[in-house]
Structure formats: structure tokens, C-alpha cells
Amino acid sequence: MTYDVVVVGGGPAGATAAADLARAGRRVALLDRAGRIKPCGGAIPPRLIADFAIPDEQIVARITSARMVSPTARHVDIPIDNGFIGMVDREHFDAFLRNRAVGEGAELVTGTFMGIERDTGGSGVAYRDKATGERATLPARLVIGADGARSNVARAEVPGGDTIPYVIAYHEIIAAPDAGRYDPSRCDVIYDGAISPDFYGWIFPHGAQASVGMGSGVHGIDLKAATGELRRASGLEGCQTIRKEGAPIPLRPLDRWDNGRDVVLAGDAAGVVAPSSGEGIYYAMVGGRFAAEAAAACLASGRAADLKLARKRFMAEHKTVFRVLRAMQDAHYKSDDRRERFVSLCHDIDVQRLTFEAYMNKRIVRARPMAHLRIMAKNIAHLTGLVRAEMT
């Protein structure tokens, strides 16, 4: 059997693409290597829960506040009004999404991607079968590459796919404490150069567990040691460690997501992780959905140019958010002095409201032009040192 689409990678992007295409009646194979859990804080906004019909049982915690911690350990607590941030455990969430794709009619194949083969008889995805160890092929009309930040599909098939910049994220899943400073309804974000010189550390509740980690693109940083220091500083060093995980996180969307022939990218393989925050689950699933739509359009029309619709649609909806977050990261993550001022800026009520409205709804809030002007003025004042950092 020749599949209409073979999706490489069974994370949120790939599983979403496979489910959408199978639901639409397409013949789909979902190739996943299995046994890998991506390090991830696990935060998902209400818009994701609604748009992708995530059931309550997948939400392991509901976050109602966020604490921003400065290099000098001062902090700002930000309440999340009129909503919550959902938390998922990627070990179970990704499996749920794959199982849903299978329920829609996709065929789950367990193995490791080896390459795309093309000859006069057609194209196919070569893989090594996990059960037998043998090389096999999945004949396919189109391929969606959703195999992560250092995507083998992107590297082999898409111009520029081998040059995507990334940071390395590392976290430890621990048993959540039942006492101390830890709050099971609060996410802590630590902006401290001693933990990460170019990104941040985090403590994110997962119900009975918690994710403690950090990320950095600086060569030579000992991620495990930095995470250990974060645990000690937060009073979490005595908590049981359940598992440890590390992986690359892309820093910007690729300029091109297709090969002009039969391949389109989605998720981390396309570079769609939000700057500044590092949020990726929502954007991966949206990217998977747009890749599925582009593949369906290409199958219907026979025009390879339709594969470009995935990037075009994504950037039309999210380019502005990514640009704003990139500017924020470039401005505020350069030094501890700027991190201190950034956390102080988070104390501002305009910043708090607009930040979480944008996060929850996944768009820049345009209904308050005066608030945007006030934020711009305050941001300039903080960056230039015209105001003193003030926090709790």
C-alpha cells in the first residue's frame, strides 16, 4: 500500500498532523521511534485545550499564578486572572496524541527514520524497524517531517534545514514536595545568569510531580550542575528524582519548510518554538495542523507549491508574536542587570494583563493601545536605567 502521507515523528506536531489527515480520510502512517520523552515544562494555554479538544484527565495541574525571580532572588508574583495555565506530562500527553491519531485511522509504525528513497516506481520513507532491526520502506506520496529540532528529515531534504540554531534544554522530573516554598499552583521562572546565562530556569508543577530545569545555548555550560544548583536554592534537593531528560530547542522558525517536491516540516523541525518563553507545544500542534492542511491541498491539486501553505499560514497568524518575543529576549537576557530590570518591569499591571491575555489567546492584544504605549515607555525607562528596579 502507498500511503498518502508518512509523518515522521510522533510528538505533538506529528501526532496532530497524522490525526487530522486520517480524520479527513487520507491513508497515513505515523513513524515514531518510541521510548523518548522530550524535556518540557509542559505548559499549555486554554486556546490549545479548546482548539485541540484536550480532555481534563490530561491536565495534571492548573496554574493560577506565575513567579518571576530576579538574579538577586527578588520576585514578582503575577496572578492569572480569568483562567489558568494547564500543565501536562509529556510522557503521557504525547502517547495520548499518538493513540488519538491511531483512533482516527493512522497506522503507528515503530522505528527509526533512515531517509527518503525515490526511483521510477515512486517514493518511500526508509526506516529501521524497532522490533526486527531490519530496514523497511513505507511507500508515500508525501512526507511530513516532525522529528525534532535537529530533524533528520529537514537536514536531508529542506534547504537550510541543517543550520537551525538551538539551545539545549534539560530538566529533572521530581516528586513534588508537600511543604516548604513550593506552590503546586504556581510556575516559577528564574532569570539568573548563574543558572542560565542566556535563557532561564524553571520550576513547573505537574501534580504529584514537578519539572525543574533550565536551558542554554552557551557552549560548555553544565546543565545538570545548574539544575542541581536550582534545586538546592529552591529547597528541592531532597526530593526524589524520577527521570532526567535533555534535548535541543530551536531558536527561530526556518526560512523554508518544504523541499518544493514532496516534503513539508512541522513543529520543532520547522523551528516553531516561541522566543523568550521557549513555549513549544501549542505552536507545534498548530504547525502540525497547518502541515496537514498543506499536504491535503497538495494531494488534491497535485501542485507541490501548495506545501508552502504550511509556513505561510503559520507566519500570517504568529509572526508578530514571535517578533515581539524575540525583541524581548534580545533586549532583556543579555546581562543580570537587564534581567533584574526585566523582572521589575513584570511588576507593572499593564505588562501582567497584556502578557497573559496574549499567552492565553495566542495573539497580540490590540484592544488597549494606550496600555501598549505605556509599556513601551516603561520598557525604555527600565532598559536605560531611568527607573530603579522595585520588586517584592
CSV table of C-alpha atoms in Angstrom, one decimal:
chain,number,residue,atom,x,y,z
A,1,MET,CA,0.0,0.0,0.0
A,2,THR,CA,1.2,3.5,-0.8
A,3,TYR,CA,0.3,6.0,1.9
A,4,ASP,CA,-0.9,9.4,1.0
A,5,VAL,CA,1.3,10.8,3.8
A,6,VAL,CA,4.0,9.4,6.1
A,7,VAL,CA,4.5,11.5,9.2
A,8,VAL,CA,8.0,11.2,10.7
A,9,GLY,CA,7.9,11.9,14.4
A,10,GLY,CA,5.1,11.1,16.9
A,11,GLY,CA,5.3,14.2,19.2
A,12,PRO,CA,2.6,16.9,19.3
A,13,ALA,CA,3.2,18.2,15.8
A,14,GLY,CA,3.4,14.8,14.1
A,15,ALA,CA,0.6,13.2,16.0
A,16,THR,CA,-1.7,16.2,15.3
A,17,ALA,CA,-0.9,16.1,11.6
A,18,ALA,CA,-1.5,12.4,11.4
A,19,ALA,CA,-4.8,12.6,13.3
A,20,ASP,CA,-6.1,15.5,11.1
A,21,LEU,CA,-5.2,13.7,7.8
A,22,ALA,CA,-6.6,10.4,8.9
A,23,ARG,CA,-9.8,12.1,10.1
A,24,ALA,CA,-10.1,13.6,6.6
A,25,GLY,CA,-9.9,10.1,5.0
A,26,ARG,CA,-6.3,10.0,4.0
A,27,ARG,CA,-4.1,6.9,4.2
A,28,VAL,CA,-1.5,7.9,6.9
A,29,ALA,CA,1.5,6.2,8.6
A,30,LEU,CA,2.9,7.7,11.7
A,31,LEU,CA,6.6,6.7,12.1
A,32,ASP,CA,7.8,7.1,15.7
A,33,ARG,CA,10.9,5.8,17.3
A,34,ALA,CA,9.3,5.4,20.7
A,35,GLY,CA,11.0,5.4,24.1
A,36,ARG,CA,11.9,9.1,24.1
A,37,ILE,CA,10.4,11.8,26.3
A,38,LYS,CA,11.2,15.4,25.5
A,39,PRO,CA,12.2,17.7,28.3
A,40,CYS,CA,9.5,20.2,28.6
A,41,GLY,CA,7.9,22.4,31.2
A,42,GLY,CA,4.5,21.1,29.9
A,43,ALA,CA,2.6,24.3,29.9
A,44,ILE,CA,-0.4,24.6,27.6
A,45,PRO,CA,-2.8,27.6,27.2
A,46,PRO,CA,-6.6,27.5,27.2
A,47,ARG,CA,-6.6,28.1,23.5
A,48,LEU,CA,-4.8,24.8,22.9
A,49,ILE,CA,-7.1,22.9,25.2
A,50,ALA,CA,-10.1,24.3,23.3
A,51,ASP,CA,-8.7,24.1,19.7
A,52,PHE,CA,-7.4,20.5,20.1
A,53,ALA,CA,-10.1,19.1,22.4
A,54,ILE,CA,-7.7,18.1,25.2
A,55,PRO,CA,-9.6,16.1,27.9
A,56,ASP,CA,-9.4,17.1,31.6
A,57,GLU,CA,-7.6,13.9,32.5
A,58,GLN,CA,-4.5,15.0,30.6
A,59,ILE,CA,-4.3,18.2,32.7
A,60,VAL,CA,-2.1,17.2,35.7
A,61,ALA,CA,-2.1,20.7,37.3
A,62,ARG,CA,-3.9,24.0,36.8
A,63,ILE,CA,-1.6,27.0,37.3
A,64,THR,CA,-3.2,30.2,38.7
A,65,SER,CA,-0.1,32.4,39.2
A,66,ALA,CA,3.5,32.8,37.9
A,67,ARG,CA,6.5,34.0,39.9
A,68,MET,CA,9.3,35.8,38.1
A,69,VAL,CA,12.6,35.6,40.1
A,70,SER,CA,15.5,38.0,39.5
A,71,PRO,CA,19.2,37.4,39.8
A,72,THR,CA,19.2,38.8,43.3
A,73,ALA,CA,16.3,36.4,44.3
A,74,ARG,CA,13.7,39.2,44.4
A,75,HIS,CA,10.4,38.2,42.9
A,76,VAL,CA,7.2,39.3,41.3
A,77,ASP,CA,4.1,37.2,41.6
A,78,ILE,CA,1.6,37.6,38.7
A,79,PRO,CA,-1.9,36.3,39.1
A,80,ILE,CA,-3.5,34.7,36.1
A,81,ASP,CA,-7.0,36.3,36.1
A,82,ASN,CA,-10.0,34.7,34.4
A,83,GLY,CA,-8.3,31.5,33.6
A,84,PHE,CA,-5.4,29.1,34.2
A,85,ILE,CA,-2.4,27.5,32.5
A,86,GLY,CA,-2.8,23.8,32.0
A,87,MET,CA,0.2,21.5,32.7
A,88,VAL,CA,0.7,18.2,31.0
A,89,ASP,CA,3.3,15.4,31.4
A,90,ARG,CA,4.9,14.8,28.0
A,91,GLU,CA,5.3,11.1,28.8
A,92,HIS,CA,1.5,10.6,28.8
A,93,PHE,CA,0.4,13.6,26.7
A,94,ASP,CA,2.4,12.5,23.6
A,95,ALA,CA,1.1,9.0,24.0
A,96,PHE,CA,-2.4,10.3,24.2
A,97,LEU,CA,-2.0,12.3,21.0
A,98,ARG,CA,-0.5,9.3,19.1
A,99,ASN,CA,-3.3,7.0,20.3
A,100,ARG,CA,-5.8,9.6,19.2
A,101,ALA,CA,-4.2,9.6,15.7
A,102,VAL,CA,-4.5,5.8,15.6
A,103,GLY,CA,-8.1,6.0,16.6
A,104,GLU,CA,-8.7,8.3,13.7
A,105,GLY,CA,-7.2,5.7,11.3
A,106,ALA,CA,-3.5,6.4,11.2
A,107,GLU,CA,-1.1,3.4,11.3
A,108,LEU,CA,1.5,3.7,14.0
A,109,VAL,CA,4.9,2.3,12.9
A,110,THR,CA,7.7,2.0,15.4
A,111,GLY,CA,11.1,2.5,14.0
A,112,THR,CA,13.9,5.0,13.2
A,113,PHE,CA,13.9,7.2,10.1
A,114,MET,CA,16.8,6.5,7.7
A,115,GLY,CA,16.0,8.5,4.7
A,116,ILE,CA,13.6,9.1,1.7
A,117,GLU,CA,14.1,6.9,-1.3
A,118,ARG,CA,13.0,7.9,-4.7
A,119,ASP,CA,13.0,5.9,-8.0
A,120,THR,CA,10.9,5.5,-11.1
A,121,GLY,CA,8.4,3.4,-9.1
A,122,GLY,CA,7.8,6.3,-6.6
A,123,SER,CA,8.9,7.5,-3.2
A,124,GLY,CA,9.1,5.9,0.2
A,125,VAL,CA,10.4,6.5,3.8
A,126,ALA,CA,13.1,4.1,4.7
A,127,TYR,CA,13.3,3.2,8.4
A,128,ARG,CA,14.8,0.6,10.7
A,129,ASP,CA,12.0,-1.5,12.3
A,130,LYS,CA,12.4,-1.5,16.1
A,131,ALA,CA,11.0,-5.0,16.5
A,132,THR,CA,13.1,-6.8,13.9
A,133,GLY,CA,16.0,-4.5,13.4
A,134,GLU,CA,15.5,-4.8,9.7
A,135,ARG,CA,15.4,-2.0,7.1
A,136,ALA,CA,12.0,-1.4,5.6
A,137,THR,CA,10.2,1.1,3.5
A,138,LEU,CA,6.8,2.9,3.7
A,139,PRO,CA,5.8,4.0,0.2
A,140,ALA,CA,4.4,7.5,0.3
A,141,ARG,CA,3.2,10.3,-1.9
A,142,LEU,CA,4.2,13.0,0.7
A,143,VAL,CA,6.2,13.2,3.9
A,144,ILE,CA,5.7,15.4,6.9
A,145,GLY,CA,8.9,15.8,8.9
A,146,ALA,CA,8.1,16.4,12.6
A,147,ASP,CA,11.2,14.8,14.1
A,148,GLY,CA,12.5,17.5,16.3
A,149,ALA,CA,14.9,20.4,16.4
A,150,ARG,CA,17.8,18.5,14.8
A,151,SER,CA,15.5,17.0,12.3
A,152,ASN,CA,17.0,14.3,10.0
A,153,VAL,CA,14.2,15.0,7.5
A,154,ALA,CA,15.0,18.7,7.4
A,155,ARG,CA,18.7,18.1,7.2
A,156,ALA,CA,18.4,15.8,4.3
A,157,GLU,CA,15.5,17.4,2.4
A,158,VAL,CA,14.9,21.1,3.1
A,159,PRO,CA,17.4,23.9,2.2
A,160,GLY,CA,18.7,25.4,5.4
A,161,GLY,CA,17.4,22.5,7.5
A,162,ASP,CA,20.8,21.7,8.7
A,163,THR,CA,21.6,25.2,10.1
A,164,ILE,CA,18.8,25.8,12.6
A,165,PRO,CA,20.1,27.5,15.8
A,166,TYR,CA,19.1,26.0,19.1
A,167,VAL,CA,19.6,25.9,22.9
A,168,ILE,CA,19.8,22.7,24.9
A,169,ALA,CA,17.1,22.3,27.5
A,170,TYR,CA,17.5,19.9,30.5
A,171,HIS,CA,15.1,19.1,33.3
A,172,GLU,CA,14.6,16.7,36.1
A,173,ILE,CA,11.2,15.3,37.0
A,174,ILE,CA,10.9,15.1,40.7
A,175,ALA,CA,8.4,14.0,43.3
A,176,ALA,CA,6.6,17.2,44.4
A,177,PRO,CA,7.2,18.3,48.0
A,178,ASP,CA,4.3,18.7,50.3
A,179,ALA,CA,5.8,21.5,52.3
A,180,GLY,CA,8.2,24.4,52.0
A,181,ARG,CA,8.3,27.3,49.5
A,182,TYR,CA,6.9,25.1,46.7
A,183,ASP,CA,3.4,26.1,45.5
A,184,PRO,CA,1.6,23.4,43.4
A,185,SER,CA,-0.5,26.1,41.6
A,186,ARG,CA,2.4,28.4,40.7
A,187,CYS,CA,5.0,28.3,38.0
A,188,ASP,CA,8.4,29.8,39.0
A,189,VAL,CA,10.6,31.3,36.2
A,190,ILE,CA,14.2,32.1,37.3
A,191,TYR,CA,16.1,34.8,35.4
A,192,ASP,CA,19.5,34.4,36.8
A,193,GLY,CA,22.8,34.2,34.9
A,194,ALA,CA,24.2,31.8,37.5
A,195,ILE,CA,21.5,29.3,36.4
A,196,SER,CA,21.4,30.2,32.7
A,197,PRO,CA,23.5,33.0,31.1
A,198,ASP,CA,21.2,33.3,28.1
A,199,PHE,CA,17.8,31.8,28.9
A,200,TYR,CA,16.1,30.9,32.2
A,201,GLY,CA,15.4,28.2,34.8
A,202,TRP,CA,12.0,26.9,35.8
A,203,ILE,CA,10.0,25.0,38.4
A,204,PHE,CA,6.7,23.9,37.0
A,205,PRO,CA,4.2,21.8,39.0
A,206,HIS,CA,2.9,18.6,37.5
A,207,GLY,CA,0.5,17.5,40.1
A,208,ALA,CA,2.3,14.8,42.2
A,209,GLN,CA,5.5,15.6,40.3
A,210,ALA,CA,7.3,18.8,39.2
A,211,SER,CA,9.6,19.7,36.4
A,212,VAL,CA,12.8,21.5,37.4
A,213,GLY,CA,15.2,22.6,34.6
A,214,MET,CA,16.9,25.2,32.5
A,215,GLY,CA,18.2,25.9,29.0
A,216,SER,CA,21.2,27.4,27.4
A,217,GLY,CA,22.9,27.8,24.1
A,218,VAL,CA,26.3,28.8,25.6
A,219,HIS,CA,29.0,26.2,24.9
A,220,GLY,CA,30.4,24.5,28.0
A,221,ILE,CA,27.5,25.1,30.4
A,222,ASP,CA,27.0,22.2,32.7
A,223,LEU,CA,23.2,21.8,32.6
A,224,LYS,CA,23.0,19.1,35.2
A,225,ALA,CA,25.1,21.2,37.7
A,226,ALA,CA,23.0,24.3,37.0
A,227,THR,CA,19.8,22.3,37.6
A,228,GLY,CA,21.2,20.9,40.7
A,229,GLU,CA,22.0,24.4,42.0
A,230,LEU,CA,18.5,25.5,41.1
A,231,ARG,CA,17.1,22.6,43.1
A,232,ARG,CA,19.3,23.4,46.1
A,233,ALA,CA,18.4,27.1,46.0
A,234,SER,CA,14.7,26.2,45.9
A,235,GLY,CA,14.8,23.7,48.7
A,236,LEU,CA,14.1,20.8,46.3
A,237,GLU,CA,17.4,18.9,46.6
A,238,GLY,CA,15.9,16.2,48.8
A,239,CYS,CA,13.0,15.4,46.5
A,240,GLN,CA,13.1,12.0,44.7
A,241,THR,CA,14.3,12.3,41.1
A,242,ILE,CA,12.0,10.3,38.8
A,243,ARG,CA,13.7,10.9,35.5
A,244,LYS,CA,16.2,13.2,33.7
A,245,GLU,CA,15.9,14.4,30.1
A,246,GLY,CA,17.7,16.8,27.7
A,247,ALA,CA,17.1,17.9,24.1
A,248,PRO,CA,17.7,20.8,21.7
A,249,ILE,CA,15.1,23.6,21.5
A,250,PRO,CA,15.1,25.6,18.2
A,251,LEU,CA,15.5,29.4,18.4
A,252,ARG,CA,13.7,30.6,15.3
A,253,PRO,CA,11.5,29.4,12.5
A,254,LEU,CA,13.3,28.1,9.4
A,255,ASP,CA,13.0,30.4,6.3
A,256,ARG,CA,11.7,27.4,4.3
A,257,TRP,CA,9.6,24.5,5.5
A,258,ASP,CA,9.3,22.4,2.3
A,259,ASN,CA,11.5,21.0,-0.4
A,260,GLY,CA,9.4,22.1,-3.3
A,261,ARG,CA,8.6,18.5,-4.1
A,262,ASP,CA,7.1,16.1,-1.5
A,263,VAL,CA,8.3,17.1,2.0
A,264,VAL,CA,7.0,19.7,4.5
A,265,LEU,CA,8.1,20.3,8.1
A,266,ALA,CA,6.2,20.8,11.3
A,267,GLY,CA,6.9,21.6,15.0
A,268,ASP,CA,10.5,21.8,16.3
A,269,ALA,CA,11.7,20.5,12.9
A,270,ALA,CA,10.4,23.8,11.4
A,271,GLY,CA,11.8,25.8,14.4
A,272,VAL,CA,8.5,26.9,15.8
A,273,VAL,CA,9.3,27.5,19.5
A,274,ALA,CA,8.5,30.9,20.9
A,275,PRO,CA,11.5,33.1,21.7
A,276,SER,CA,11.8,34.4,25.3
A,277,SER,CA,9.4,31.9,26.8
A,278,GLY,CA,10.5,28.8,25.0
A,279,GLU,CA,6.9,27.7,24.6
A,280,GLY,CA,6.5,25.0,22.0
A,281,ILE,CA,3.6,22.6,22.5
A,282,TYR,CA,0.9,25.0,21.2
A,283,TYR,CA,3.0,26.1,18.2
A,284,ALA,CA,4.0,22.5,17.4
A,285,MET,CA,0.4,21.4,17.3
A,286,VAL,CA,-0.7,24.4,15.2
A,287,GLY,CA,2.3,23.7,12.9
A,288,GLY,CA,1.2,20.1,12.6
A,289,ARG,CA,-2.3,21.2,11.7
A,290,PHE,CA,-1.1,23.6,9.0
A,291,ALA,CA,1.3,21.0,7.6
A,292,ALA,CA,-1.6,18.6,7.3
A,293,GLU,CA,-3.7,21.2,5.6
A,294,ALA,CA,-0.8,21.9,3.2
A,295,ALA,CA,-0.3,18.2,2.5
A,296,ALA,CA,-4.1,17.8,1.8
A,297,ALA,CA,-4.1,20.7,-0.6
A,298,CYS,CA,-1.1,19.3,-2.4
A,299,LEU,CA,-2.7,15.9,-2.7
A,300,ALA,CA,-5.9,17.4,-4.1
A,301,SER,CA,-4.3,19.7,-6.6
A,302,GLY,CA,-1.1,17.9,-7.5
A,303,ARG,CA,0.8,21.1,-7.0
A,304,ALA,CA,4.0,20.9,-4.9
A,305,ALA,CA,3.8,24.6,-4.4
A,306,ASP,CA,0.8,24.1,-2.1
A,307,LEU,CA,3.2,22.7,0.5
A,308,LYS,CA,4.3,26.3,1.1
A,309,LEU,CA,0.9,27.0,2.7
A,310,ALA,CA,2.1,25.5,6.0
A,311,ARG,CA,4.6,28.2,6.7
A,312,LYS,CA,2.6,30.9,5.0
A,313,ARG,CA,-0.4,30.2,7.3
A,314,PHE,CA,1.7,29.9,10.4
A,315,MET,CA,3.6,33.1,9.9
A,316,ALA,CA,0.5,35.0,9.0
A,317,GLU,CA,-1.0,34.1,12.4
A,318,HIS,CA,2.0,34.1,14.7
A,319,LYS,CA,4.9,36.1,13.1
A,320,THR,CA,4.1,39.3,15.1
A,321,VAL,CA,4.1,37.4,18.4
A,322,PHE,CA,7.4,35.8,17.6
A,323,ARG,CA,9.0,39.1,16.6
A,324,VAL,CA,7.8,40.8,19.8
A,325,LEU,CA,9.1,37.9,21.9
A,326,ARG,CA,12.4,37.8,20.0
A,327,ALA,CA,12.9,41.6,20.7
A,328,MET,CA,12.1,41.0,24.4
A,329,GLN,CA,14.7,38.2,24.6
A,330,ASP,CA,17.4,40.2,22.8
A,331,ALA,CA,16.8,43.2,25.0
A,332,HIS,CA,16.5,41.6,28.4
A,333,TYR,CA,18.5,38.4,28.5
A,334,LYS,CA,21.9,39.9,27.8
A,335,SER,CA,23.0,40.5,31.4
A,336,ASP,CA,21.9,40.1,35.0
A,337,ASP,CA,21.4,43.8,35.3
A,338,ARG,CA,18.9,43.7,32.4
A,339,ARG,CA,17.3,40.6,33.8
A,340,GLU,CA,16.8,42.4,37.1
A,341,ARG,CA,15.1,45.3,35.3
A,342,PHE,CA,13.0,42.9,33.2
A,343,VAL,CA,11.6,41.2,36.3
A,344,SER,CA,11.0,44.6,37.9
A,345,LEU,CA,9.1,45.6,34.7
A,346,CYS,CA,6.9,42.5,35.3
A,347,HIS,CA,5.6,44.2,38.4
A,348,ASP,CA,3.6,46.6,36.1
A,349,ILE,CA,-0.1,45.8,35.9
A,350,ASP,CA,-0.3,46.6,32.2
A,351,VAL,CA,2.5,44.2,31.5
A,352,GLN,CA,0.9,41.5,33.5
A,353,ARG,CA,-2.5,41.8,31.9
A,354,LEU,CA,-1.4,42.0,28.3
A,355,THR,CA,1.2,39.3,28.7
A,356,PHE,CA,-1.2,36.7,30.0
A,357,GLU,CA,-4.0,37.8,27.7
A,358,ALA,CA,-1.6,37.3,24.8
A,359,TYR,CA,-0.5,33.9,26.2
A,360,MET,CA,-3.9,32.6,26.8
A,361,ASN,CA,-5.3,33.7,23.4
A,362,LYS,CA,-2.1,33.4,21.3
A,363,ARG,CA,-2.3,36.8,19.8
A,364,ILE,CA,-1.1,40.3,20.5
A,365,VAL,CA,-3.9,42.2,22.3
A,366,ARG,CA,-4.7,45.3,20.2
A,367,ALA,CA,-7.7,46.5,22.2
A,368,ARG,CA,-5.7,48.6,24.6
A,369,PRO,CA,-3.4,51.0,22.5
A,370,MET,CA,-2.7,53.2,25.5
A,371,ALA,CA,-1.5,50.2,27.5
A,372,HIS,CA,0.9,49.3,24.7
A,373,LEU,CA,2.3,52.8,24.7
A,374,ARG,CA,2.7,52.9,28.4
A,375,ILE,CA,4.5,49.5,28.3
A,376,MET,CA,6.9,50.8,25.6
A,377,ALA,CA,7.7,53.9,27.6
A,378,LYS,CA,8.3,51.8,30.8
A,379,ASN,CA,10.4,49.3,28.9
A,380,ILE,CA,12.7,52.0,27.6
A,381,ALA,CA,13.0,53.5,31.0
A,382,HIS,CA,14.0,50.2,32.6
A,383,LEU,CA,16.5,49.4,29.9
A,384,THR,CA,18.2,52.8,30.1
A,385,GLY,CA,18.2,52.7,33.9
A,386,LEU,CA,15.9,55.8,34.3
A,387,VAL,CA,13.9,53.9,36.9
A,388,ARG,CA,15.1,51.8,39.8
A,389,ALA,CA,14.2,48.1,39.9
A,390,GLU,CA,11.5,47.6,42.5
A,391,MET,CA,10.1,44.2,43.5
A,392,THR,CA,8.9,42.2,46.4
